Amino acid sequence: MKLGFSAADEAFRAECADWLQGQMAGEFADIKGITKLTAKPERRREWEQQLAEHGWACIGWPKAWGGRDATLAQQVIFAEEYARADVPGRVNHIGVELAGPTILAFGSDEQKQRFLPGIAAGKTIWCQGFSEPNAGSDLASVRTRARLDGEEWVVNGQKIWTSLAHISDWIFVVTRSEEGSAGPKGLTFLMMNLHQPGIEVRPIRQINGDAEFNETFFTDARCPADSLIGAVGDGWRIAMGLLAFERGVSTLGQQMGFRNELDGIIAAAKANGAAQDPLIRQRIAQAEIGLRLMRYGALRMLSQTDHSAIGGAALTYKIQWASWRRSLGELAMDVLGQAGEVSAHADYEWDMLPNLFLYSRADTIYGGTNQIQRNLIAERGLGMPREPRGQA
Amino acid sequence: MEFAFTAEQQMIGETARSWFAQAATSARTRAAMAGDGMDAALWSGFCRELGLSGVALPEHRSGAGLGLVELAIIAEAAGAQVAAMPLLGHAVVARAIAAGGSDAQQAHWLPRLIGGETLAAAALDAEVTADDDALTGSARLVPHGGNAGLFLVSRTNQAWLVPAGAGVTAHTPVTMDQTRPLATITLNAAAAEPLADSAAALATAQTTGWVVLAAEGLGVAQAALDRTVAYAKDRVQFGRAIGSFQAYKHRLADMMIAIEQARSAVYWAACAMDEGSDEAVLALHAAKSFAADTAFKCAADMIQLHGGIGFTWEHDAHLFFKRARSLQTMMGSGAWHREQVARMVLGDVA
């Protein structure tokens, strides 16, 4: 067991920090510190390309596909320095962390040639088409239909909660390709170009006034016959394989964002006197402890060498961070007091802490609700009987 | 960076877990509870057969030269069986002597402590007056104080070693956790030798105690969950295993979520201490408060989820519950440890 980083790793950290901080002080100073994923989309695309040009777009990928074959420690360091330098979130997070690794793991050589260079170059932005109005927690009940029409798949249906679809280029879609099938059988995983007449993207305004999510409508949308990953009917296996990549190193970068939020609360509490309230002090300490334990939980999960089973740290990670952050939002408002309920902006826009309070209600819902997480933990982690299924 | 056990650490864990499971049985623990709260054969087996009593002590003093990570692994295994043995006092006192004892004190005491010939207890924050090398006064709530042959006695930042003998009497009141009775030690001009470096000894006593208690808490919590999981699969009501009900399984999931964080906390703190990280003190406060609270939550849930049988003397749930309650208070309550963390992150504003 070893928590410290080697001298070579520390040198790598200095290199990352130097480059990232230089960018945020120079050419990309105008995007430094942006927390909204939807702000300045054109500049955010340019930032993706800048990362790529300097070899930082996908350091965990193999060298052959534009990555650096970075070690786990190096990926951890890059994620931490990225957030520490106040660099805004990646608009191509889904491409780099989910689409790319899925294509690397399950795609054909031809598909790798076709899709990976665009992601590695920061030029094609991806989004995820999983959920539907009637397939939320119960993802296997998707109804979006795909049928082969000669050399093309024709897709009809509706996806929802497609984050950043309005600024993306490509979407991966879980479709029902076998007429009359139900549940996880008969599904096919397709990759589709969003820029076509058969696809319409409509933003959904959220609790905080922003619109990061969308509804995506498919009306005779088309893609070539070889756009599927895996085989026809293999969609569920590919989708589940993709979701496993969500527990990757990028979680550590996300935690640095949480660090900024907690630091904001600490600063506000010191400024307005809330820091003298013993109950607030206990809650700030709890939040600090929770954040540290999240980091070490993630390091434990990433250090796991036996990947045949999901370890306890990995299985509990989602509900852990989501619940922590939702509580953090509540703490933020208790620290700010009523002053936190008025905005200095002309529109319905919120600074970091009130926005945290509103936005964090989504954390315990998307990516598997807390209720679904508890089912998964009890069933997969503790061997409890599975929930009974109704008739489809 | 690799936050996982080495092969050697895994082996120590497997050895310790199987040894405690076999030796520290419910029947033997209950015999100790009916007696003086210590399973003497268990302790002598731990020191002499298992040979793990020197784990975080220097090799040139008969120790194994390993660190707090390995000590935590052992304390976790002991906690999982609520073993009735004085590991806490042993580890605290022996490591305090190693850190702050003179060469002669180390050479004299450490081999005896490691070999199990002398049993030590820590009487910290005692109310004593010192007259040359004689201490008079008392110390309350000394874990396994009634069994000890050597006491580490402290008053503010002074520390002495006091062997049991003339002028030393121990009284053990009925203690809620009968696997670790809390004694009152009375000193009447008892012969005491000051430790060469009291500050170093006491700092080590404190950090060692926090690591042992936090790791025990982790063991308690995990065992409470494991036993409840077994019961949930076995017990049938309404024609179904009770673990198939969401109200039940979600509570088990919450136990596991807390335990995984407690596990990160304990080994982060132990490893940060071993590496001399500047996060170590914060990590210790985090680990002690979080692991003890998790132990209590899981032991309390163990009783609730077992229903009536969990409330009986016959079932082991109350052993876990009482140990967990004791862990929460011993060497600083959760609120006190969290306040230390608050001071670190908020600075001096209160």
Coordinates of C-alpha atoms in Angstrom, one line a residue, chain B residues 57-319:
Chain B
L57 CA 7.4 -2.2 16.7
P58 CA 11.1 -2.0 15.8
E59 CA 12.9 -5.2 14.8
H60 CA 15.9 -4.6 17.1
R61 CA 13.5 -4.7 20.0
S62 CA 12.0 -8.1 19.0
G63 CA 9.3 -6.4 16.8
A64 CA 8.4 -7.1 13.2
G65 CA 9.3 -3.7 12.0
L66 CA 6.1 -3.2 10.1
G67 CA 3.8 -0.2 10.2
L68 CA 0.4 1.1 11.2
V69 CA -1.2 -0.4 8.0
E70 CA -0.3 -3.9 9.3
L71 CA -1.4 -3.0 12.8
A72 CA -4.8 -1.8 11.4
I73 CA -5.2 -5.0 9.5
I74 CA -4.8 -7.0 12.7
A75 CA -7.0 -4.6 14.8
E76 CA -9.7 -4.9 12.1
A77 CA -9.6 -8.7 12.3
A78 CA -9.8 -8.6 16.2
G79 CA -12.7 -6.1 16.0
A80 CA -14.6 -8.4 13.6
Q81 CA -14.7 -11.0 16.4
V82 CA -15.1 -8.5 19.3
A83 CA -12.1 -10.3 20.7
A84 CA -11.7 -10.0 24.5
M85 CA -8.1 -9.1 24.6
P86 CA -6.0 -6.1 25.4
L87 CA -4.7 -5.2 21.9
L88 CA -5.4 -1.5 22.4
G89 CA -3.4 -1.0 25.6
H90 CA -0.6 -3.2 24.3
A91 CA -0.2 -1.3 21.0
V92 CA -0.6 2.1 22.6
V93 CA 1.9 1.5 25.4
A94 CA 4.5 -0.5 23.4
R95 CA 4.6 2.0 20.6
A96 CA 4.8 4.9 23.1
I97 CA 7.8 3.3 24.7
A98 CA 9.4 2.7 21.3
A99 CA 8.8 6.4 20.5
G100 CA 9.7 8.1 23.8
G101 CA 11.4 5.5 26.0
S102 CA 15.1 5.6 26.9
D103 CA 17.3 2.9 25.4
A104 CA 17.1 1.0 28.7
Q105 CA 13.3 1.4 28.9
Q106 CA 12.9 0.0 25.4
A107 CA 15.4 -2.8 26.0
H108 CA 13.6 -3.8 29.2
W109 CA 10.0 -3.5 28.4
L110 CA 9.5 -4.1 24.7
P111 CA 10.6 -7.8 24.5
R112 CA 8.4 -8.5 27.6
L113 CA 5.4 -6.8 26.1
I114 CA 5.8 -8.4 22.7
G115 CA 6.4 -11.8 24.2
G116 CA 3.2 -11.5 26.3
E117 CA 5.0 -11.8 29.6
T118 CA 3.8 -8.3 30.6
L119 CA 0.5 -6.8 29.7
A120 CA 0.2 -3.1 29.4
A121 CA -2.7 -0.6 29.8
A122 CA -2.8 3.1 29.1
A123 CA -4.0 5.4 31.9
L124 CA -4.1 8.7 30.0
D125 CA -5.1 12.0 31.5
A126 CA -4.8 10.7 35.0
E127 CA -5.3 12.9 38.0
V128 CA -2.0 12.4 39.8
T129 CA 0.6 14.3 41.6
A130 CA 4.3 13.4 41.3
D131 CA 6.7 13.4 44.2
D132 CA 10.1 12.5 42.9
D133 CA 9.5 9.1 41.3
A134 CA 6.3 8.3 43.2
L135 CA 2.8 9.0 41.8
T136 CA -0.3 9.5 43.9
G137 CA -3.8 9.8 42.5
S138 CA -6.1 8.0 40.2
A139 CA -7.0 7.3 36.6
R140 CA -10.5 6.3 35.5
L141 CA -11.8 4.3 32.6
V142 CA -8.6 2.5 31.8
P143 CA -9.2 -0.2 29.2
H144 CA -8.3 -3.7 30.6
G145 CA -6.6 -1.8 33.5
G146 CA -7.6 -4.7 35.8
N147 CA -5.4 -7.1 33.8
A148 CA -2.3 -5.0 33.4
G149 CA 1.2 -5.4 34.8
L150 CA 2.4 -2.1 33.4
F151 CA 0.7 1.2 33.1
L152 CA 1.5 4.2 30.9
V153 CA 0.3 7.1 33.1
S154 CA 0.0 10.6 31.7
R155 CA -0.9 14.0 33.1
T156 CA -1.0 16.8 30.5
N157 CA 2.3 16.4 28.7
Q158 CA 4.2 14.2 31.2
A159 CA 4.3 10.5 31.0
W160 CA 5.5 7.7 33.3
L161 CA 5.7 4.0 33.3
V162 CA 4.2 2.4 36.4
P163 CA 4.6 -1.3 37.0
A164 CA 1.7 -3.0 38.9
G165 CA 2.8 -3.7 42.5
A166 CA 3.1 -1.8 45.8
G167 CA 0.9 1.3 45.8
V168 CA -1.1 0.3 42.7
T169 CA -4.6 -1.0 43.0
A170 CA -7.1 -1.6 40.3
H171 CA -10.9 -1.7 40.6
T172 CA -13.0 -2.8 37.7
P173 CA -16.7 -1.7 37.8
V174 CA -19.3 -3.5 35.8
T175 CA -18.6 -2.2 32.3
M176 CA -21.2 -2.1 29.5
D177 CA -18.8 -3.7 27.0
Q178 CA -17.7 -6.7 29.0
T179 CA -15.0 -7.6 26.4
R180 CA -13.0 -4.5 27.3
P181 CA -13.7 -3.5 31.0
L182 CA -12.8 0.0 32.1
A183 CA -10.9 0.0 35.4
T184 CA -10.1 2.7 38.0
I185 CA -6.5 2.7 38.9
T186 CA -5.5 4.1 42.3
L187 CA -1.9 5.1 42.9
N188 CA -0.5 5.6 46.4
A189 CA 3.1 6.7 46.2
A190 CA 3.5 4.2 43.4
A191 CA 7.0 3.8 41.9
A192 CA 7.1 5.5 38.5
E193 CA 9.8 6.0 36.0
P194 CA 9.4 9.0 33.7
L195 CA 9.7 8.3 30.0
A196 CA 12.7 9.9 28.4
D197 CA 10.7 11.8 25.8
S198 CA 7.2 12.2 27.1
A199 CA 5.9 14.4 24.3
A200 CA 7.0 11.8 21.6
A201 CA 5.6 9.0 23.7
L202 CA 2.2 10.7 24.2
A203 CA 1.9 11.8 20.6
T204 CA 2.5 8.2 19.5
A205 CA 0.1 6.8 22.1
Q206 CA -2.6 9.0 20.8
T207 CA -2.2 8.3 17.1
T208 CA -1.7 4.6 17.7
G209 CA -4.9 4.5 19.8
W210 CA -6.9 6.3 17.1
V211 CA -5.7 3.9 14.4
V212 CA -6.5 0.8 16.5
L213 CA -9.9 2.0 17.5
A214 CA -10.8 3.1 13.9
A215 CA -9.7 -0.3 12.5
E216 CA -11.6 -2.2 15.2
G217 CA -14.6 -0.1 14.3
L218 CA -14.2 -1.2 10.6
G219 CA -14.0 -4.8 11.7
V220 CA -17.1 -4.5 13.9
A221 CA -19.1 -2.8 11.1
Q222 CA -18.1 -5.3 8.4
A223 CA -18.9 -8.3 10.7
A224 CA -22.2 -6.8 11.6
L225 CA -23.1 -6.5 7.9
D226 CA -21.8 -10.0 7.0
R227 CA -23.8 -11.6 9.8
T228 CA -26.9 -9.7 8.9
V229 CA -26.6 -10.6 5.3
A230 CA -26.4 -14.3 6.2
Y231 CA -29.5 -13.9 8.3
A232 CA -31.4 -12.0 5.5
K233 CA -30.8 -14.9 3.1
D234 CA -31.9 -17.5 5.7
R235 CA -34.9 -16.0 7.4
V236 CA -38.2 -16.4 5.6
Q237 CA -41.4 -14.4 6.3
F238 CA -44.4 -13.9 4.1
G239 CA -43.0 -16.8 2.0
R240 CA -39.9 -14.9 1.0
A241 CA -36.3 -14.5 2.3
I242 CA -36.5 -11.2 4.2
G243 CA -33.5 -9.9 2.3
S244 CA -35.7 -9.7 -0.8
F245 CA -37.7 -6.8 0.6
Q246 CA -36.5 -3.4 -0.5
A247 CA -37.0 -1.9 2.9
Y248 CA -34.5 -4.5 4.2
K249 CA -32.0 -4.6 1.4
H250 CA -31.7 -0.9 1.1
R251 CA -30.7 -0.7 4.7
L252 CA -28.1 -3.3 4.0
A253 CA -26.9 -1.3 1.1
D254 CA -26.6 1.8 3.3
M255 CA -24.4 -0.2 5.7
M256 CA -22.1 -1.2 2.9
I257 CA -21.9 2.3 1.6
A258 CA -20.7 3.5 5.0
I259 CA -18.3 0.6 5.5
E260 CA -16.6 1.2 2.1
Q261 CA -15.9 4.8 3.2
A262 CA -14.8 3.7 6.6
R263 CA -12.4 1.2 4.9
S264 CA -10.9 4.1 2.8
A265 CA -10.6 6.2 6.0
V266 CA -8.8 3.6 8.1
Y267 CA -6.2 2.6 5.6
W268 CA -5.8 6.2 4.3
A269 CA -5.0 7.3 7.9
A270 CA -2.7 4.3 8.7
C271 CA -0.8 4.7 5.4
A272 CA -0.6 8.5 5.7
M273 CA 1.0 8.0 9.1
D274 CA 3.4 5.4 7.9
E275 CA 4.5 7.7 5.0
G276 CA 4.6 10.8 7.2
S277 CA 2.2 12.6 4.9
D278 CA 1.1 16.1 5.9
E279 CA -2.5 14.9 5.6
A280 CA -2.0 12.3 8.4
V281 CA -3.5 14.2 11.3
L282 CA -6.6 15.1 9.4
A283 CA -6.9 11.5 8.2
L284 CA -6.7 10.2 11.8
H285 CA -9.5 12.5 12.9
A286 CA -11.5 11.5 9.9
A287 CA -10.9 7.8 10.4
K288 CA -11.6 7.7 14.2
S289 CA -14.9 9.6 13.9
F290 CA -16.1 8.0 10.7
A291 CA -15.2 4.4 11.5
A292 CA -16.6 4.5 15.0
D293 CA -19.9 6.0 13.8
T294 CA -20.1 3.4 11.1
A295 CA -19.5 0.6 13.6
F296 CA -22.4 2.0 15.7
K297 CA -24.7 2.4 12.7
C298 CA -24.1 -1.1 11.5
A299 CA -24.3 -2.8 14.9
A300 CA -27.5 -0.9 15.6
D301 CA -28.9 -1.9 12.2
M302 CA -27.8 -5.5 13.0
I303 CA -30.1 -5.6 16.0
Q304 CA -33.0 -4.0 14.1
L305 CA -32.6 -6.3 11.1
H306 CA -32.5 -9.4 13.2
G307 CA -35.8 -8.5 15.0
G308 CA -36.4 -10.0 18.4
I309 CA -33.5 -12.5 18.4
G310 CA -31.1 -9.5 18.0
F311 CA -32.3 -8.2 21.3
T312 CA -31.4 -11.3 23.3
W313 CA -28.4 -12.0 25.4
E314 CA -27.9 -15.3 23.6
H315 CA -27.3 -13.6 20.2
D316 CA -23.9 -11.9 19.5
A317 CA -25.5 -8.7 18.2
H318 CA -25.2 -7.0 21.6
L319 CA -21.4 -7.7 21.7

